[in-house]
Amino acid sequence: MTPFTTLTGPAIGLDRANIDTDQIIPARFLRKPRSAGYQNFLFHDLRREEADFPLNGATAAILVADSNFGCGSSREGAVYALVDAGIRCVIAPSFGDIFAGNAGKNGLLTIVLPAPLAAALRAQLPAEMTIDLPGQHLHFPDGTVHSFDMDPFRKRCLIEGLDDIGLTLAHAAEIAAFQERDRTARPWAAPSP
Amino acid sequence: MSEPRTLFDKVWDAHAILTREDGTTLLWIDRHFVHEGSFHGFGMLDHAGRPLARPDLTTAVADHYVPSRDRDQPIRDPEVANMMQMLRTNATRHGIDLLDLDDPRQGIVHVVGPEQGLTLPGLTMVCGDSHTSTHGAFGALAFGIGASEVSHVLATQTLWQRRPKTLRITVDGTLSPHVAGKDVILAIIGRIGAGGAVGHVIEYAGSAIRGLEMEGRLTVCNMSIEAGARAGMIAPDDTTFAWVEGRARAPKGDAFAAAVAAWRRLPSDEGARFDREVTLNAADIAPTVTWGTSPETALPVTALVPDPAAEPDAARRTRIREQLDYIGLEPGRPLEGTPIDRVFIGSCTNARLPDLRAAAAVLRGRRAVVPGLVVAGSVPVKLAAEAEGLDRVFRDAGLRWGEPGCSMCVGMNGDLVAPGERCAATSNRNFQGRQGPGSRTHLMSPAMAAAAAVRGAITDVRNLA
Ligand code: SF4
């Protein structure tokens, strides 16, 4: 995964709430291997059903949506489709929890911005904007600068591109000790043969 | 004396291996389910050349892509056949118990887990599927994860998680006749919204929840994710223990007694604090249906289709209009009487034996005037239903009795709702195109779906019973 620092690129607004992952990538594409890329599946049906869908005929590095973006199915394919299409950051007032987790694992930055501020930003799009992840600042197209909150661990993973599993396996001794304790504390927790 | 703790706190604390300075906790995972769609997670594991940490805590189930007919014949769609084969290969290679197409335990993962006694109170459970929240009905902490996390659990049997907030939803009182667990959860989501519980684990409490049988509790917890919740949980009680006892993979004999003693300590302590509280009155809940493309568009079947013109908020007005355009309904018209083209009774929300009984009770001696598909949640449910003659009731009514799996809930196996068709469904998602491109879905309980089949229109089951 590509480490994330500062990003300047075209941003597009998606003026709707509750965009579920079935919209981001319809279920029938989930059987496809990742190797050929998932970019063509991104918003596949919406782009065809709605001639004026904001991503039609446009490319974006940044998407700015309304609340609860990425709700619904846990399919990580939704993140693959965004990332493979060149989108590096999604900004919204809130995200589906599983989607946000998947995004972090694939170098896709998710930024939570209060609803009025996100709406103000969408009103300035499409346009270029800049995201400064280390400094936690957004440079809106109108020149204003706004700070955003970020989970420190997720930030570190995005900037350094950390291998999660490698990190966890470094705690092998603690995990083994937990299992030892747990066998006595909860003998019933193992499945019966 | 220690601080009073919630059910969630107790399960979380018992699984915390360590907590980092940034507040992230490494959690031990007791059960991991994989399905055909988990091939990305296995791929990442293989790519890194890592072995499986605990194959004995992992169970593989064929459900999302399995055909609902002609199981004795080879699968025609080569891509689907390939998905099934990949699951088989991964399970065999890593030594995972596989509930394959021809296994007598096969079914939808969230039906199979409880049925086999793999789901127990007080466990942490994950699966690369958002409806893993279902298992919380037993007092487990169960949640859906993405493919990267699947590979993390396969490799380590642990997950890094941030402690979520807690939300208690209390439903007190007695449910009216013909009001089921499905109506309760649809009413809750209608009340708090599709993003209403983001970042939270819900505990469902109150006398109406305690009064539900296990299957009704599973239906409620199943749709926690449709309110955006990380998980949903219900305190285990005698109903829970009686349901678990004797299941194949559940503890036996003395181990079971010891388990029950531990499980009795799980319910939230008196005075435990929740970050948020919501209460509903059971008596206010009517048979409920959705009108739009989000489960939050749930209304009593007696309600009118909302009128965007009456909505003062501009964003919400647009959102109502867009949904009505897609779903093809007229503002201000009664929901009841909306003609439907098809019914689907099934899915991890509503395909257990009591669900099928409730649908059959409405259909017995009647004919469906639209085509429909009834799919049991698992082979054991299917066999039990057939032993009671429920399959005959469905067939005599003119509905198809399919083989267990996800089927028309998501259409991955080819069971699709045609573009523009309106389907009365007992599943959990009415998203745009969920049951197939252009499909229109109305979510409801099994009894309500059966009533819709009989009338060919959305129907208040109370007027038919
Ligand atoms: S029945 Fe539907 S919601 Fe449940 S696991 Fe299958 S596809 Fe997902």
XYZ file of C-alpha atoms and ligand atoms in Angstrom:
666
model
C 0.000 0.000 0.000
C 1.182 3.524 -0.879
C 2.081 5.615 2.183
C -0.050 8.732 2.525
C 1.287 12.205 3.343
C -0.048 15.210 1.462
C -2.474 14.978 -1.422
C -3.531 17.633 -3.911
C -6.072 16.550 -6.476
C -9.487 16.907 -8.037
C -12.378 16.533 -5.572
C -15.960 15.636 -6.451
C -19.069 15.964 -4.290
C -21.666 13.212 -3.841
C -24.632 15.007 -2.407
C -26.382 12.066 -0.802
C -26.528 10.211 2.506
C -26.387 6.461 3.211
C -24.381 5.461 0.134
C -24.153 1.728 0.818
C -21.406 -0.557 -0.415
C -23.909 -2.294 -2.739
C -23.972 1.027 -4.659
C -20.195 1.423 -4.563
C -19.777 -2.067 -6.036
C -22.767 -4.266 -6.925
C -22.574 -7.822 -5.542
C -22.123 -9.513 -8.902
C -18.590 -8.149 -9.293
C -17.313 -9.472 -5.974
C -16.376 -12.807 -7.534
C -13.790 -11.085 -9.748
C -10.106 -11.489 -8.911
C -8.403 -8.267 -7.856
C -5.527 -8.660 -10.325
C -7.323 -6.996 -13.258
C -8.363 -4.050 -11.067
C -11.773 -3.109 -9.668
C -11.969 0.403 -11.161
C -14.627 -0.450 -13.746
C -17.016 -1.702 -11.048
C -17.011 1.568 -9.088
C -20.606 2.857 -8.813
C -21.246 0.575 -11.796
C -25.047 0.698 -11.820
C -25.487 4.279 -10.595
C -23.219 5.563 -13.382
C -25.443 3.885 -15.941
C -28.821 4.596 -14.339
C -28.098 8.275 -13.704
C -26.669 10.152 -16.687
C -25.712 13.087 -14.439
C -23.944 10.973 -11.810
C -21.075 13.215 -10.600
C -18.331 10.711 -11.493
C -19.491 10.307 -15.096
C -16.864 11.731 -17.411
C -14.780 12.974 -14.491
C -11.865 11.646 -12.490
C -11.383 12.323 -8.816
C -8.763 11.711 -6.175
C -11.070 12.902 -3.404
C -14.770 12.216 -2.834
C -16.871 14.340 -0.503
C -20.138 12.642 0.490
C -22.956 13.049 2.991
C -23.397 11.038 6.198
C -23.081 7.253 6.667
C -20.946 6.688 3.559
C -20.087 3.007 3.038
C -22.866 1.584 5.205
C -24.164 -1.943 4.655
C -22.202 -4.947 3.416
C -18.665 -5.549 4.715
C -17.341 -6.130 1.178
C -13.781 -4.807 0.988
C -14.328 -4.740 -2.773
C -15.961 -1.333 -2.236
C -12.604 0.010 -1.085
C -10.753 -1.810 -3.890
C -13.056 -0.166 -6.463
C -12.414 3.311 -5.037
C -8.664 2.818 -4.698
C -8.268 1.200 -8.137
C -10.150 4.143 -9.655
C -7.569 6.497 -8.174
C -9.530 7.763 -5.177
C -7.223 8.285 -2.210
C -9.535 10.019 0.259
C -13.238 10.127 1.140
C -14.603 12.943 3.298
C -18.034 12.595 4.963
C -19.855 13.480 8.204
C -19.838 9.762 9.163
C -18.875 6.366 7.742
C -20.026 2.790 8.062
C -17.667 1.318 10.691
C -16.590 -1.693 8.636
C -16.000 0.431 5.536
C -13.789 2.846 7.477
C -11.767 -0.093 8.833
C -11.355 -1.580 5.362
C -10.319 1.801 3.964
C -7.509 2.199 6.481
C -6.142 -1.226 5.600
C -5.872 -0.255 1.932
C -4.370 3.203 2.191
C -7.676 4.993 1.583
C -7.942 7.951 3.930
C -11.375 8.585 5.483
C -11.925 11.993 7.062
C -14.914 12.754 9.271
C -16.055 16.349 8.889
C -19.098 17.884 10.633
C -22.148 17.842 8.328
C -22.388 21.640 7.776
C -18.693 21.876 6.904
C -18.912 18.874 4.550
C -21.938 20.492 2.872
C -20.028 23.790 2.516
C -17.159 21.897 0.908
C -19.435 20.023 -1.499
C -20.876 23.355 -2.613
C -17.373 24.335 -3.830
C -16.895 21.183 -5.920
C -15.787 19.969 -8.396
C -12.426 21.640 -7.830
C -8.860 20.946 -6.716
C -8.141 20.754 -3.002
C -5.307 19.713 -0.699
C -5.233 17.313 2.222
C -2.343 17.489 4.665
C -2.510 14.283 6.698
C 0.537 14.812 8.952
C -0.690 18.334 9.852
C -4.379 17.231 9.834
C -5.518 20.157 7.680
C -7.855 20.502 4.713
C -7.318 23.305 2.216
C -10.734 23.990 0.678
C -10.925 25.285 -2.918
C -12.016 28.705 -1.586
C -8.702 29.032 0.239
C -10.002 28.408 3.762
C -8.139 25.908 5.949
C -9.873 23.508 8.325
C -8.436 21.001 10.752
C -9.775 17.464 11.185
C -9.576 14.749 13.841
C -7.825 11.475 13.160
C -7.298 8.262 15.070
C -3.541 8.306 15.860
C -3.044 4.622 15.034
C -4.849 4.836 11.715
C -2.816 7.928 10.892
C 0.440 6.132 11.633
C -0.568 3.144 9.509
C -1.483 5.407 6.577
C 1.689 7.470 6.767
C 4.086 4.603 7.375
C 2.161 1.908 5.488
C 2.550 -0.532 8.423
C 2.007 -4.269 8.088
C -0.681 -4.954 10.630
C -0.133 -8.714 10.867
C 3.606 -8.255 11.302
C 2.919 -5.820 14.145
C 0.556 -8.244 15.830
C 2.886 -11.214 15.531
C 5.468 -9.161 17.436
C 3.102 -9.670 20.403
C 3.215 -13.472 20.063
C 4.323 -13.953 23.689
C 1.398 -11.932 25.068
C -1.034 -13.777 22.802
C 0.318 -17.133 23.978
C 0.085 -16.067 27.640
C -3.514 -14.946 27.095
C -4.429 -18.329 25.616
C -2.825 -20.096 28.560
C -4.805 -18.008 31.107
C -7.985 -18.252 29.060
C -7.945 -22.045 28.961
C -8.421 -22.072 32.744
C -10.693 -19.027 32.943
C -13.093 -20.164 30.190
C -12.681 -23.895 29.625
C -16.127 -23.960 27.984
C -15.127 -21.514 25.230
C -13.462 -24.089 22.969
C -15.836 -25.847 20.584
C -16.768 -29.426 21.518
C -15.189 -31.911 19.113
C -16.787 -3.130 44.956
C -15.955 -2.876 41.272
C -17.747 -0.541 38.862
C -20.990 -1.926 37.437
C -20.330 -3.178 33.909
C -22.463 -3.777 30.835
C -22.776 -7.121 29.045
C -20.565 -5.662 26.320
C -17.924 -4.500 28.845
C -17.712 -7.980 30.338
C -17.232 -9.742 27.014
C -14.751 -7.123 25.787
C -12.698 -7.185 28.996
C -12.478 -10.988 28.960
C -10.927 -10.878 25.473
C -8.506 -7.946 25.784
C -4.966 -9.254 25.337
C -3.351 -5.827 25.554
C -4.265 -2.198 25.016
C -1.866 0.159 23.291
C -1.165 3.754 24.278
C -3.328 4.990 21.410
C -6.290 3.154 22.964
C -6.461 0.287 20.458
C -7.025 -3.143 22.004
C -5.841 -6.479 20.709
C -8.876 -8.779 21.118
C -8.855 -12.566 21.186
C -11.355 -14.041 18.712
C -13.186 -17.232 19.773
C -14.897 -18.100 16.484
C -14.204 -17.183 12.886
C -16.523 -18.072 9.999
C -15.464 -17.905 6.371
C -17.551 -18.318 3.202
C -17.037 -18.269 -0.578
C -16.511 -14.510 -0.533
C -13.555 -14.876 1.852
C -11.144 -15.739 -0.975
C -9.525 -12.294 -0.818
C -8.604 -12.889 2.839
C -7.065 -16.289 2.065
C -5.253 -14.757 -0.896
C -3.573 -12.162 1.322
C -2.569 -14.853 3.824
C -1.037 -16.993 1.086
C 0.642 -13.994 -0.492
C 2.434 -13.327 2.799
C 3.144 -17.069 3.160
C 1.598 -17.218 6.622
C -0.048 -20.273 8.202
C -3.461 -20.300 9.872
C -3.178 -19.614 13.628
C -6.171 -21.662 14.835
C -7.930 -23.755 12.185
C -9.899 -25.401 15.030
C -11.661 -22.064 15.718
C -12.433 -21.445 12.048
C -15.453 -22.829 10.210
C -16.078 -22.589 6.462
C -19.621 -22.485 5.092
C -20.898 -22.449 1.503
C -23.868 -20.076 1.464
C -23.640 -16.902 -0.629
C -23.277 -18.497 -4.068
C -24.947 -21.887 -3.604
C -27.712 -22.725 -6.085
C -31.246 -22.991 -4.714
C -32.178 -25.721 -7.209
C -30.701 -28.786 -8.972
C -28.082 -29.377 -6.331
C -27.349 -32.833 -7.702
C -26.122 -31.326 -10.968
C -22.854 -29.525 -11.691
C -23.015 -25.750 -11.225
C -23.531 -24.145 -14.616
C -21.993 -20.720 -14.012
C -18.207 -21.291 -14.211
C -17.425 -18.252 -12.011
C -19.761 -19.522 -9.283
C -18.343 -23.039 -9.577
C -14.907 -21.500 -9.178
C -15.924 -19.627 -6.002
C -17.170 -22.882 -4.465
C -14.002 -24.684 -5.509
C -11.764 -21.972 -4.022
C -13.519 -22.314 -0.665
C -13.043 -26.085 -0.798
C -9.362 -25.726 -1.687
C -8.671 -23.165 1.044
C -10.526 -25.176 3.690
C -8.770 -28.425 2.806
C -5.330 -26.880 2.582
C -5.623 -25.116 5.941
C -7.454 -27.919 7.756
C -10.726 -26.025 8.316
C -14.046 -27.784 8.938
C -16.099 -27.161 5.777
C -19.892 -27.220 5.541
C -20.000 -27.780 1.797
C -22.921 -27.940 -0.599
C -23.675 -31.596 0.212
C -23.112 -31.365 4.000
C -26.170 -32.081 6.193
C -25.218 -29.042 8.334
C -24.954 -26.616 5.386
C -26.838 -23.313 5.415
C -26.425 -19.566 5.826
C -23.484 -18.938 8.149
C -25.596 -16.936 10.626
C -28.160 -19.730 10.832
C -25.563 -22.488 11.011
C -23.430 -21.005 13.827
C -26.165 -21.084 16.484
C -27.636 -24.319 15.144
C -24.342 -26.199 15.516
C -23.688 -24.762 18.988
C -20.668 -22.820 17.723
C -22.374 -19.600 18.816
C -22.310 -19.281 22.610
C -22.849 -16.538 25.192
C -19.776 -14.527 26.079
C -17.757 -15.326 22.935
C -16.145 -12.984 20.427
C -17.131 -13.975 16.903
C -16.245 -12.525 13.508
C -16.927 -13.237 9.849
C -16.314 -11.346 6.630
C -19.993 -10.503 6.552
C -21.769 -7.547 8.103
C -24.676 -9.602 9.468
C -22.364 -11.386 11.891
C -24.146 -9.131 14.398
C -26.833 -11.859 14.347
C -24.921 -14.049 16.816
C -25.164 -11.311 19.475
C -28.628 -12.698 20.233
C -26.834 -15.221 22.471
C -24.884 -12.554 24.358
C -21.790 -12.931 22.174
C -19.851 -9.946 20.830
C -20.122 -10.653 17.111
C -19.322 -8.337 14.241
C -18.534 -8.231 10.538
C -15.061 -7.544 9.196
C -13.448 -6.861 5.813
C -11.050 -9.057 3.850
C -7.875 -7.544 5.359
C -9.196 -8.246 8.840
C -10.188 -11.757 7.749
C -6.568 -12.386 6.820
C -5.461 -10.884 10.149
C -7.734 -13.227 12.099
C -6.662 -16.209 10.009
C -3.015 -15.431 10.752
C -3.309 -14.424 14.431
C -6.808 -15.312 15.789
C -6.868 -11.708 17.080
C -8.025 -8.271 15.910
C -7.082 -4.694 16.784
C -10.209 -2.815 17.752
C -11.106 0.514 19.261
C -13.553 0.172 22.126
C -16.950 1.162 20.694
C -19.547 3.176 22.579
C -22.627 1.513 24.042
C -26.285 2.155 23.273
C -29.086 0.452 25.195
C -32.385 0.125 23.380
C -35.149 -0.875 25.756
C -38.437 -2.222 24.422
C -40.887 -2.715 27.258
C -44.413 -4.067 27.207
C -46.179 -6.746 25.209
C -46.066 -7.071 21.440
C -49.454 -7.135 19.726
C -50.591 -10.264 17.891
C -48.937 -10.643 14.444
C -46.064 -8.348 15.463
C -42.727 -10.190 15.261
C -39.044 -9.596 15.957
C -38.743 -8.215 12.411
C -41.299 -5.501 13.139
C -39.447 -4.605 16.346
C -36.101 -4.116 14.622
C -37.616 -2.287 11.628
C -39.384 0.066 14.064
C -36.095 0.638 15.909
C -34.189 1.451 12.699
C -37.054 3.695 11.555
C -36.669 5.526 14.824
C -32.873 5.944 15.097
C -31.939 5.924 11.375
C -29.529 3.939 9.191
C -26.577 5.748 10.761
C -28.160 6.039 14.197
C -25.865 3.572 15.941
C -22.576 4.134 14.071
C -19.649 3.532 16.423
C -21.859 1.804 19.005
C -22.632 -1.675 20.218
C -26.354 -1.971 20.904
C -27.729 -3.909 23.849
C -31.405 -4.736 23.301
C -33.204 -4.911 26.631
C -36.678 -4.759 28.125
C -39.544 -7.163 28.644
C -40.534 -7.325 24.963
C -37.014 -8.429 23.999
C -36.834 -10.956 26.844
C -40.207 -12.278 25.698
C -38.876 -13.137 22.222
C -37.813 -16.698 21.486
C -34.215 -17.159 20.288
C -35.152 -16.915 16.618
C -36.867 -13.556 17.155
C -33.810 -12.307 19.043
C -31.597 -13.426 16.141
C -33.771 -11.424 13.739
C -33.401 -8.310 15.922
C -29.618 -8.591 16.319
C -29.214 -9.463 12.620
C -30.314 -6.002 11.530
C -28.178 -4.074 14.066
C -25.823 -3.287 11.187
C -28.719 -1.640 9.310
C -28.714 0.996 12.060
C -24.946 1.295 11.565
C -24.115 -0.507 14.835
C -20.843 -2.359 15.281
C -22.776 -5.193 16.945
C -26.025 -5.986 18.725
C -26.295 -8.024 21.918
C -28.990 -9.500 24.144
C -28.329 -10.719 27.674
C -28.358 -14.529 27.830
C -31.068 -16.085 30.013
C -32.805 -19.438 30.506
C -34.293 -19.198 27.004
C -30.737 -18.937 25.644
C -29.313 -21.774 27.744
C -32.174 -24.134 26.885
C -31.632 -23.421 23.164
C -27.872 -24.070 23.365
C -28.029 -27.253 25.438
C -27.383 -30.404 23.439
C -26.156 -28.638 20.249
C -23.334 -30.534 18.533
C -20.412 -28.178 19.261
C -21.716 -26.715 22.558
C -20.130 -27.729 25.891
C -21.447 -31.022 27.316
C -22.193 -32.346 30.800
C -20.149 -30.699 33.570
C -18.625 -28.292 31.079
C -22.107 -27.118 30.157
C -23.039 -26.573 33.813
C -19.833 -24.598 34.356
C -20.553 -22.575 31.242
C -24.087 -21.720 32.368
C -22.730 -20.605 35.738
C -20.322 -18.256 33.914
C -22.999 -17.089 31.462
C -25.339 -16.125 34.318
C -22.794 -13.472 35.318
C -22.818 -11.862 31.862
C -25.952 -9.641 31.939
C -25.337 -5.933 32.524
C -24.969 -5.074 36.208
C -27.537 -2.955 37.997
C -26.508 0.662 37.464
C -24.160 -0.028 34.529
C -23.726 3.079 32.378
C -24.455 3.231 28.653
C -23.284 6.077 26.434
C -26.812 6.450 25.050
C -30.293 5.139 25.827
C -33.367 4.783 23.592
C -36.723 3.383 24.674
C -39.670 2.109 22.681
C -43.076 0.918 23.799
C -43.872 -2.547 22.458
C -47.576 -1.773 22.243
C -46.846 1.027 19.726
C -45.205 -1.338 17.216
C -47.392 -2.388 14.284
C -46.591 -4.746 11.399
C -43.942 -2.703 9.617
C -42.759 -2.347 6.013
C -40.172 -0.213 4.238
C -41.075 2.147 1.413
C -37.619 3.282 0.201
C -34.077 2.104 -0.466
C -32.766 2.192 3.097
C -34.041 0.082 5.997
C -34.605 3.358 7.880
C -37.630 3.983 5.648
C -39.678 1.641 7.864
C -43.278 2.603 8.607
C -46.366 0.888 10.028
C -48.201 -0.869 7.188
C -51.146 1.427 7.939
C -49.091 4.543 7.080
C -49.073 6.630 3.910
C -46.146 6.902 1.509
C -44.268 10.036 2.645
C -44.689 13.247 0.675
C -41.427 15.076 -0.025
C -43.353 18.344 -0.294
C -44.204 18.028 3.404
C -40.538 17.686 4.426
C -39.062 21.029 5.580
C -35.388 19.951 5.379
C -34.054 20.348 1.810
C -31.545 17.480 1.920
C -34.110 15.099 3.363
C -36.688 16.253 0.810
C -34.301 15.349 -2.024
C -33.507 12.041 -0.395
C -37.222 11.114 -0.149
C -37.820 12.140 -3.762
C -34.855 10.109 -5.058
C -36.015 7.025 -3.198
C -39.609 7.370 -4.403
C -38.359 7.753 -7.987
C -36.394 4.544 -7.732
C -39.025 2.550 -5.886
C -41.859 3.902 -8.060
C -44.367 4.936 -5.376
C -46.772 7.905 -5.313
C -46.481 10.265 -2.332
C -49.469 10.304 0.015
C -50.912 6.943 -1.099
C -51.498 4.194 1.492
C -48.648 1.698 1.667
C -51.167 -1.077 2.043
C -52.481 -2.124 -1.346
C -49.232 -1.405 -3.226
C -49.139 -4.179 -5.852
C -46.137 -6.503 -5.699
C -44.710 -8.834 -8.354
C -42.929 -11.427 -6.235
C -42.198 -12.605 -2.696
C -39.012 -13.889 -1.125
C -39.130 -15.646 2.240
C -35.621 -16.438 3.424
C -32.217 -14.955 4.426
C -30.222 -14.883 7.662
C -32.853 -12.499 9.047
C -35.923 -14.700 8.666
C -35.350 -18.262 7.461
C -35.484 -20.221 10.716
C -38.223 -22.668 11.634
C -40.532 -20.222 13.519
C -40.240 -17.799 10.562
C -41.356 -20.492 8.136
C -44.168 -21.519 10.504
C -45.408 -17.918 10.683
C -45.461 -17.655 6.879
C -47.107 -21.062 6.503
C -49.812 -20.167 9.034
C -50.928 -17.352 6.721
C -50.573 -19.397 3.515
C -52.244 -22.602 4.713
C -55.275 -23.290 2.526
C -54.620 -20.192 0.418
C -53.047 -19.479 -2.987
C -50.335 -16.979 -3.767
C -51.348 -14.752 -6.685
C -47.716 -13.819 -7.476
C -44.646 -16.017 -7.895
C -42.470 -16.536 -4.863
C -39.515 -18.356 -3.421
C -39.164 -19.810 0.074
C -35.622 -20.746 1.111
C -34.885 -22.321 4.493
C -31.819 -20.954 6.268
C -30.116 -24.336 6.566
C -30.516 -28.018 5.764
C -31.636 -28.812 9.361
C -34.293 -26.064 9.138
C -35.388 -27.410 5.752
C -35.719 -30.971 7.057
C -37.588 -29.848 10.182
C -39.959 -27.762 8.057
C -40.581 -30.721 5.742
C -41.242 -32.998 8.732
C -44.026 -30.588 9.726
C -45.363 -30.418 6.172
C -44.574 -26.741 5.751
C -43.034 -27.336 2.323
C -46.405 -28.708 1.214
C -48.150 -25.564 2.417
C -45.768 -23.391 0.391
C -45.931 -25.599 -2.695
C -49.712 -25.885 -2.537
C -49.862 -22.100 -2.378
C -47.824 -22.001 -5.593
C -44.462 -20.950 -4.164
C -41.102 -22.555 -4.958
C -39.349 -24.390 -2.110
C -35.617 -23.818 -2.631
C -32.411 -25.333 -1.277
C -30.783 -23.532 1.700
C -28.509 -20.522 1.159
C -28.541 -16.739 0.760
C -30.405 -16.969 -2.535
C -32.558 -13.963 -3.474
C -31.379 -11.875 -0.526
C -28.399 -10.823 -2.628
C -28.844 -12.768 -5.878
C -25.243 -13.965 -6.106
C -26.453 -17.448 -7.067
C -28.615 -16.088 -9.880
C -31.928 -15.923 -7.943
C -32.697 -12.354 -9.026
C -35.612 -9.972 -8.944
C -36.040 -8.625 -12.490
C -35.455 -4.909 -13.241
C -38.467 -2.850 -12.195
C -40.082 -5.753 -10.304
C -41.371 -5.122 -6.793
C -40.532 -7.819 -4.225
C -41.951 -8.341 -0.745
C -38.929 -9.745 1.078
C -38.105 -10.995 4.562
C -34.399 -10.158 4.107
C -32.570 -7.198 5.613
C -31.608 -4.843 2.789
C -33.771 -2.860 0.391
C -30.788 -1.088 -1.157
C -30.990 0.030 -4.756
C -30.274 -3.052 -6.896
C -29.705 -5.324 -3.891
C -31.864 -8.171 -5.241
C -30.688 -7.510 -8.808
C -30.190 -4.434 -10.999
C -33.353 -2.298 -10.935
C -35.061 -4.469 -8.286
C -37.445 -2.832 -5.813
C -37.541 -4.357 -2.341
C -39.990 -3.931 0.533
C -38.743 -5.418 3.800
C -41.241 -7.077 6.135
C -41.828 -10.052 8.438
C -42.498 -13.603 7.169
C -46.211 -13.355 8.038
C -46.457 -10.038 6.190
C -44.631 -11.440 3.141
C -47.046 -14.383 3.112
C -49.989 -11.984 3.295
C -48.500 -10.001 0.389
C -48.277 -13.220 -1.629
C -51.948 -14.006 -1.009
C -53.194 -10.559 -1.990
C -50.544 -9.688 -4.581
C -50.091 -6.431 -2.719
C -48.658 -5.078 0.508
C -51.204 -6.217 3.076
C -51.750 -5.752 6.794
C -51.576 -9.376 7.926
C -54.049 -8.531 10.699
C -56.731 -8.039 8.030
C -56.092 -11.488 6.623
C -55.617 -13.617 9.724
S -28.717 -14.095 3.715
Fe -28.275 -12.119 2.765
S -27.656 -10.788 4.411
Fe -27.565 -12.877 5.188
S -25.430 -13.527 4.900
Fe -26.577 -14.141 3.085
S -26.390 -12.455 1.643
Fe -25.771 -11.684 3.631
